[in-house]
CSV table of C-alpha atoms and ligand atoms in Angstrom, one decimal:
chain,number,residue,atom,x,y,z
A,1,MET,CA,-6.2,-9.3,20.4
A,2,GLY,CA,-9.8,-9.1,19.0
A,3,LYS,CA,-10.4,-12.8,18.3
A,4,GLU,CA,-10.5,-15.7,20.6
A,5,THR,CA,-7.7,-18.1,19.7
A,6,THR,CA,-7.5,-21.6,20.9
A,7,ARG,CA,-4.2,-23.4,21.1
A,8,ARG,CA,-5.5,-26.2,18.9
A,9,GLY,CA,-6.8,-23.8,16.3
A,10,PHE,CA,-3.5,-22.0,16.2
A,11,LEU,CA,-1.5,-25.2,15.8
A,12,GLU,CA,-3.7,-26.5,13.1
A,13,ALA,CA,-3.4,-23.3,11.2
A,14,ALA,CA,0.3,-23.1,11.6
A,15,ALA,CA,0.8,-26.6,10.5
A,16,THR,CA,-0.7,-25.9,7.0
A,17,THR,CA,2.1,-25.5,4.5
A,18,ALA,CA,2.7,-22.0,3.0
A,19,LEU,CA,2.4,-23.4,-0.5
A,20,ALA,CA,-1.0,-24.9,0.1
A,21,ILE,CA,-2.2,-21.7,1.7
A,22,THR,CA,-1.0,-19.5,-1.2
A,23,LEU,CA,-2.2,-21.7,-4.0
A,24,GLY,CA,-5.6,-22.3,-2.4
A,25,ARG,CA,-6.1,-18.7,-1.6
A,26,LYS,CA,-5.2,-17.5,-5.1
A,27,ALA,CA,-7.5,-19.9,-6.7
A,28,GLY,CA,-10.2,-18.9,-4.2
A,29,LEU,CA,-9.9,-15.2,-4.8
A,30,ALA,CA,-10.1,-15.6,-8.5
A,31,ALA,CA,-13.1,-17.9,-8.3
A,32,GLU,CA,-14.8,-15.7,-5.8
A,33,ALA,CA,-14.4,-12.7,-8.1
A,34,GLY,CA,-15.7,-14.7,-11.1
A,35,LEU,CA,-12.4,-14.1,-13.0
A,36,SER,CA,-12.1,-17.4,-14.8
A,37,GLU,CA,-10.1,-15.7,-17.6
A,38,TYR,CA,-7.8,-13.8,-15.3
A,39,ASN,CA,-4.3,-15.2,-15.3
A,40,TRP,CA,-2.0,-13.7,-12.7
A,41,GLU,CA,1.0,-15.1,-14.5
A,42,ASP,CA,0.6,-12.2,-17.0
A,43,TYR,CA,0.9,-9.5,-14.4
A,44,SER,CA,3.5,-8.0,-12.1
A,45,TYR,CA,1.9,-4.9,-10.7
A,46,VAL,CA,3.7,-1.7,-9.9
A,47,TYR,CA,2.7,1.7,-8.5
A,48,LEU,CA,4.2,5.1,-9.3
A,49,VAL,CA,3.7,8.3,-7.4
A,50,ASP,CA,4.9,11.6,-8.8
A,51,ALA,CA,5.3,13.8,-5.8
A,52,SER,CA,6.1,16.8,-7.9
A,53,LYS,CA,2.5,16.7,-9.2
A,54,CYS,CA,0.5,16.1,-6.0
A,55,ILE,CA,-1.4,19.2,-4.8
A,56,GLY,CA,-2.6,17.7,-1.5
A,57,CYS,CA,-6.3,17.8,-2.4
A,58,GLY,CA,-7.0,14.5,-0.6
A,59,MET,CA,-9.4,13.2,-3.3
A,60,CYS,CA,-7.4,10.0,-3.5
A,61,VAL,CA,-7.8,9.4,0.2
A,62,GLN,CA,-11.6,10.1,-0.1
A,63,ALA,CA,-11.9,7.7,-3.0
A,64,CYS,CA,-10.0,4.9,-1.1
A,65,GLN,CA,-12.2,5.3,2.0
A,66,LYS,CA,-15.3,5.0,0.0
A,67,GLU,CA,-14.2,2.2,-2.3
A,68,ASN,CA,-12.8,0.1,0.5
A,69,ARG,CA,-15.2,1.1,3.3
A,70,VAL,CA,-12.2,2.1,5.4
A,71,PRO,CA,-13.3,3.1,9.0
A,72,ASP,CA,-13.1,6.7,10.1
A,73,GLY,CA,-9.7,7.6,11.5
A,74,PHE,CA,-7.9,4.8,9.7
A,75,PHE,CA,-6.3,4.9,6.3
A,76,ARG,CA,-5.2,2.5,3.5
A,77,THR,CA,-3.6,5.5,1.8
A,78,TRP,CA,-2.8,9.0,3.1
A,79,VAL,CA,-1.0,12.1,2.1
A,80,GLU,CA,1.8,13.7,4.0
A,81,ARG,CA,2.9,17.4,3.8
A,82,TYR,CA,6.7,18.0,4.0
A,83,ARG,CA,7.9,21.5,4.7
A,84,ILE,CA,11.6,21.8,4.6
A,85,GLY,CA,13.6,24.8,5.8
A,86,GLU,CA,17.0,26.3,6.2
A,87,GLY,CA,19.3,24.4,8.6
A,88,GLY,CA,17.7,21.1,7.7
A,89,ARG,CA,14.5,21.7,9.6
A,90,VAL,CA,11.6,19.6,8.5
A,91,GLU,CA,8.0,19.6,9.5
A,92,VAL,CA,5.7,16.7,8.5
A,93,ASP,CA,2.0,16.6,9.0
A,94,SER,CA,-1.0,14.6,7.7
A,95,PRO,CA,-4.2,16.0,9.3
A,96,ASN,CA,-6.7,13.2,9.2
A,97,GLY,CA,-4.6,11.5,6.5
A,98,GLY,CA,-4.9,14.6,4.3
A,99,ILE,CA,-8.5,13.6,3.4
A,100,ASN,CA,-9.7,17.2,3.5
A,101,GLY,CA,-6.6,18.8,2.2
A,102,PHE,CA,-4.1,20.8,4.3
A,103,PRO,CA,-4.8,24.0,6.2
A,104,ALA,CA,-2.2,26.8,6.0
A,105,THR,CA,-0.3,26.8,9.3
A,106,ILE,CA,2.5,29.1,10.5
A,107,LEU,CA,5.9,27.5,11.2
A,108,ASP,CA,8.7,29.0,13.3
A,109,PHE,CA,11.2,28.6,10.4
A,110,LYS,CA,11.4,29.8,6.9
A,111,VAL,CA,10.2,27.1,4.4
A,112,THR,CA,12.5,26.7,1.4
A,113,LYS,CA,10.7,23.7,-0.1
A,114,GLY,CA,7.4,22.0,0.3
A,115,LEU,CA,5.8,18.9,-1.2
A,116,PHE,CA,3.0,16.5,-0.7
A,117,VAL,CA,3.8,12.8,-0.6
A,118,PRO,CA,1.0,10.3,-1.1
A,119,LYS,CA,1.7,7.1,0.8
A,120,LEU,CA,0.3,3.5,0.9
A,121,CYS,CA,1.4,0.0,1.3
A,122,ASN,CA,4.5,-0.5,-0.9
A,123,HIS,CA,3.7,-4.1,-1.7
A,124,CYS,CA,7.3,-4.9,-0.9
A,125,LYS,CA,9.1,-7.9,-2.5
A,126,ASN,CA,10.8,-8.6,0.8
A,127,THR,CA,7.9,-8.3,3.2
A,128,PRO,CA,8.6,-8.1,7.0
A,129,CYS,CA,4.8,-8.1,7.4
A,130,THR,CA,4.3,-11.6,5.9
A,131,GLN,CA,7.4,-13.0,7.5
A,132,VAL,CA,6.1,-12.4,11.0
A,133,CYS,CA,2.6,-13.6,10.5
A,134,PRO,CA,2.3,-16.8,12.7
A,135,VAL,CA,-0.7,-18.2,10.7
A,136,GLY,CA,0.2,-17.3,7.1
A,137,ALA,CA,-2.7,-14.8,6.9
A,138,SER,CA,-0.5,-12.2,5.2
A,139,TYR,CA,0.8,-13.3,1.8
A,140,THR,CA,1.9,-12.2,-1.6
A,141,THR,CA,-0.1,-13.1,-4.7
A,142,LYS,CA,1.6,-14.3,-7.9
A,143,ASP,CA,0.9,-11.0,-9.5
A,144,GLY,CA,2.8,-9.2,-6.8
A,145,VAL,CA,0.1,-7.9,-4.4
A,146,VAL,CA,0.5,-8.3,-0.6
A,147,LEU,CA,-2.9,-9.2,0.9
A,148,VAL,CA,-4.4,-10.3,4.2
A,149,ASP,CA,-6.7,-13.3,4.4
A,150,ASP,CA,-9.3,-12.0,6.9
A,151,LYS,CA,-10.6,-15.4,7.5
A,152,ARG,CA,-7.2,-16.7,8.7
A,153,CYS,CA,-6.0,-13.6,10.5
A,154,ILE,CA,-6.1,-13.9,14.3
A,155,GLY,CA,-5.6,-10.2,14.9
A,156,CYS,CA,-2.3,-10.6,16.8
A,157,GLY,CA,-1.0,-7.3,15.3
A,158,TYR,CA,2.5,-8.6,14.6
A,159,CYS,CA,2.4,-7.5,11.0
A,160,VAL,CA,1.2,-4.0,12.1
A,161,GLN,CA,4.3,-3.7,14.2
A,162,ALA,CA,6.6,-5.2,11.6
A,163,CYS,CA,5.7,-2.9,8.8
A,164,PRO,CA,8.3,-0.1,8.8
A,165,TYR,CA,6.0,2.2,6.7
A,166,GLY,CA,3.0,2.3,9.0
A,167,SER,CA,0.8,0.8,6.2
A,168,ARG,CA,-1.3,-1.5,8.3
A,169,TYR,CA,-3.8,-1.2,11.1
A,170,LEU,CA,-6.1,-3.5,13.0
A,171,HIS,CA,-9.7,-3.0,11.8
A,172,PRO,CA,-11.7,-1.7,14.8
A,173,VAL,CA,-14.8,-3.8,13.9
A,174,SER,CA,-13.4,-7.0,12.4
A,175,HIS,CA,-10.3,-6.9,14.6
A,176,VAL,CA,-8.1,-8.3,11.7
A,177,ALA,CA,-5.2,-6.6,10.0
A,178,ASP,CA,-6.2,-4.3,7.1
A,179,LYS,CA,-4.2,-2.4,4.5
A,180,CYS,CA,-4.1,-1.2,0.9
A,181,THR,CA,-4.8,-4.0,-1.6
A,182,TRP,CA,-4.2,-1.9,-4.7
A,183,CYS,CA,-8.0,-2.4,-5.0
A,184,TYR,CA,-7.4,-6.1,-5.9
A,185,HIS,CA,-11.1,-6.5,-6.7
A,186,ARG,CA,-10.7,-3.8,-9.4
A,187,ILE,CA,-7.3,-4.5,-10.9
A,188,THR,CA,-8.1,-8.2,-11.5
A,189,ARG,CA,-10.9,-6.9,-13.7
A,190,GLY,CA,-8.7,-4.6,-15.7
A,191,LEU,CA,-9.5,-1.4,-13.7
A,192,LYS,CA,-7.1,1.0,-12.0
A,193,PRO,CA,-7.1,1.4,-8.2
A,194,ALA,CA,-9.7,4.0,-6.9
A,195,CYS,CA,-7.0,6.4,-5.8
A,196,VAL,CA,-5.4,6.4,-9.2
A,197,MET,CA,-8.7,7.1,-10.9
A,198,ALA,CA,-9.6,9.9,-8.4
A,199,CYS,CA,-6.4,12.0,-8.7
A,200,PRO,CA,-7.1,15.1,-10.7
A,201,VAL,CA,-3.5,15.8,-11.6
A,202,GLY,CA,-2.2,12.3,-12.4
A,203,ALA,CA,0.1,12.1,-9.4
A,204,ARG,CA,-0.7,8.4,-9.0
A,205,ALA,CA,-0.2,5.7,-11.7
A,206,PHE,CA,-0.5,1.9,-11.8
A,207,GLY,CA,1.1,-0.5,-14.2
A,208,ASN,CA,2.2,-3.9,-15.2
A,209,MET,CA,5.9,-4.7,-15.4
A,210,LYS,CA,5.2,-7.7,-17.6
A,211,ASN,CA,3.8,-5.5,-20.3
A,212,LEU,CA,6.7,-4.0,-22.3
A,213,GLN,CA,4.5,-1.2,-23.6
A,214,ASP,CA,3.2,-0.2,-20.2
A,215,PRO,CA,3.9,3.6,-19.6
A,216,VAL,CA,4.6,3.1,-15.9
A,217,ARG,CA,7.1,0.4,-16.6
A,218,LYS,CA,8.7,2.7,-19.2
A,219,THR,CA,9.0,5.5,-16.7
A,220,ILE,CA,10.6,3.3,-14.1
A,221,ALA,CA,13.0,2.0,-16.6
A,222,THR,CA,14.1,5.3,-18.1
A,223,GLN,CA,13.6,8.0,-15.5
A,224,PRO,CA,15.1,8.7,-12.0
A,225,VAL,CA,12.8,7.1,-9.5
A,226,LEU,CA,13.2,6.2,-5.8
A,227,VAL,CA,11.6,4.0,-3.2
A,228,LEU,CA,11.0,4.9,0.4
A,229,GLN,CA,13.7,3.9,2.8
A,230,PRO,CA,15.7,1.7,0.5
A,231,GLU,CA,18.1,0.9,3.3
A,232,LEU,CA,15.5,-1.4,4.8
A,233,LEU,CA,15.9,-3.8,1.8
A,234,THR,CA,12.2,-4.3,1.6
A,235,ARG,CA,12.3,-3.7,-2.1
A,236,PRO,CA,9.1,-1.8,-2.6
A,237,ASN,CA,6.9,-2.1,-5.7
A,238,CYS,CA,5.8,1.4,-5.1
A,239,TYR,CA,8.1,3.9,-6.8
A,240,TYR,CA,8.4,7.7,-6.5
A,241,LYS,CA,9.3,10.6,-8.8
A,242,GLY,CA,10.1,14.0,-7.4
A,243,LEU,CA,11.0,13.0,-3.9
A,244,ASP,CA,13.2,15.1,-1.6
A,245,LYS,CA,16.0,13.3,0.4
A,246,GLU,CA,14.2,14.4,3.6
A,247,VAL,CA,11.2,12.2,2.8
A,248,ARG,CA,11.1,8.9,4.8
B,301,SF4,S1,4.7,-1.5,3.1
B,301,SF4,FE1,4.4,-2.6,5.1
B,301,SF4,S2,2.5,-3.8,4.9
B,301,SF4,FE2,3.1,-3.2,2.8
B,301,SF4,S3,4.2,-5.0,2.0
B,301,SF4,FE3,5.8,-3.5,2.9
B,301,SF4,S4,6.0,-4.2,5.0
B,301,SF4,FE4,4.1,-5.2,4.2
B,302,SF4,S1,-5.7,13.1,-5.5
B,302,SF4,FE1,-3.7,13.4,-6.5
B,302,SF4,S2,-3.2,15.6,-6.2
B,302,SF4,FE2,-4.9,15.1,-4.7
B,302,SF4,S3,-3.8,14.5,-2.8
B,302,SF4,FE3,-4.2,12.6,-4.0
B,302,SF4,S4,-2.3,12.3,-5.2
B,302,SF4,FE4,-2.3,14.4,-4.5
């Protein structure tokens, strides 16, 4: 644990009601960002990855690292390469999160299908990460974004262990939990997340389910899409097109 935690401080924090935490934090975030006109009631954010488009260039990972000052060796988003062969053999790799692309490597089986799969926090509707947090530092905003309050986080790492998608890490300097925020500082100003803007082939898209004209909403409503590991019942808000059944 990276922060000294007194028993009194812990009990005081735990005694605060979840409702007060959430309301206060939402108001604080908006005020901090100077977003007096932003109304989260108008948004329910959603993310769409088209794995059939991704070329594994890593520009999204680079953009995220820069935008969010992600420390070297850690990732808020990353890209995995799946190579699938006869007999059900599967090789998955993600060298340095795919930030510099993927070198050609020789496998000992014949590859019949290959694809790149960008990954990030799924901003789940049923969030194991927030449920295990003992101090309410992990929470979901009214516009559907799962965030960490770094002033409240005690660095216990429970949420890192609880996330079945490996989306969280403990920041090596601040010692608090860190993860993708969908660039909350950008989206609440009407901008797209940095990864979406950086992708040269449109493999990543971001939308608002409360806007009936939103193209991402329309795609999710009318085309076959999947979520990662649906059997976990986490109900991700990150959807995928072009996935193979081998992708986890
Ligand atoms: S992907 Fe992991 S960190 Fe993100 S909301 Fe789901 S459980 Fe939490
Ligand atoms: S920038 Fe786009 S194409 Fe390149 S790795 Fe990321 S998602 Fe794939």
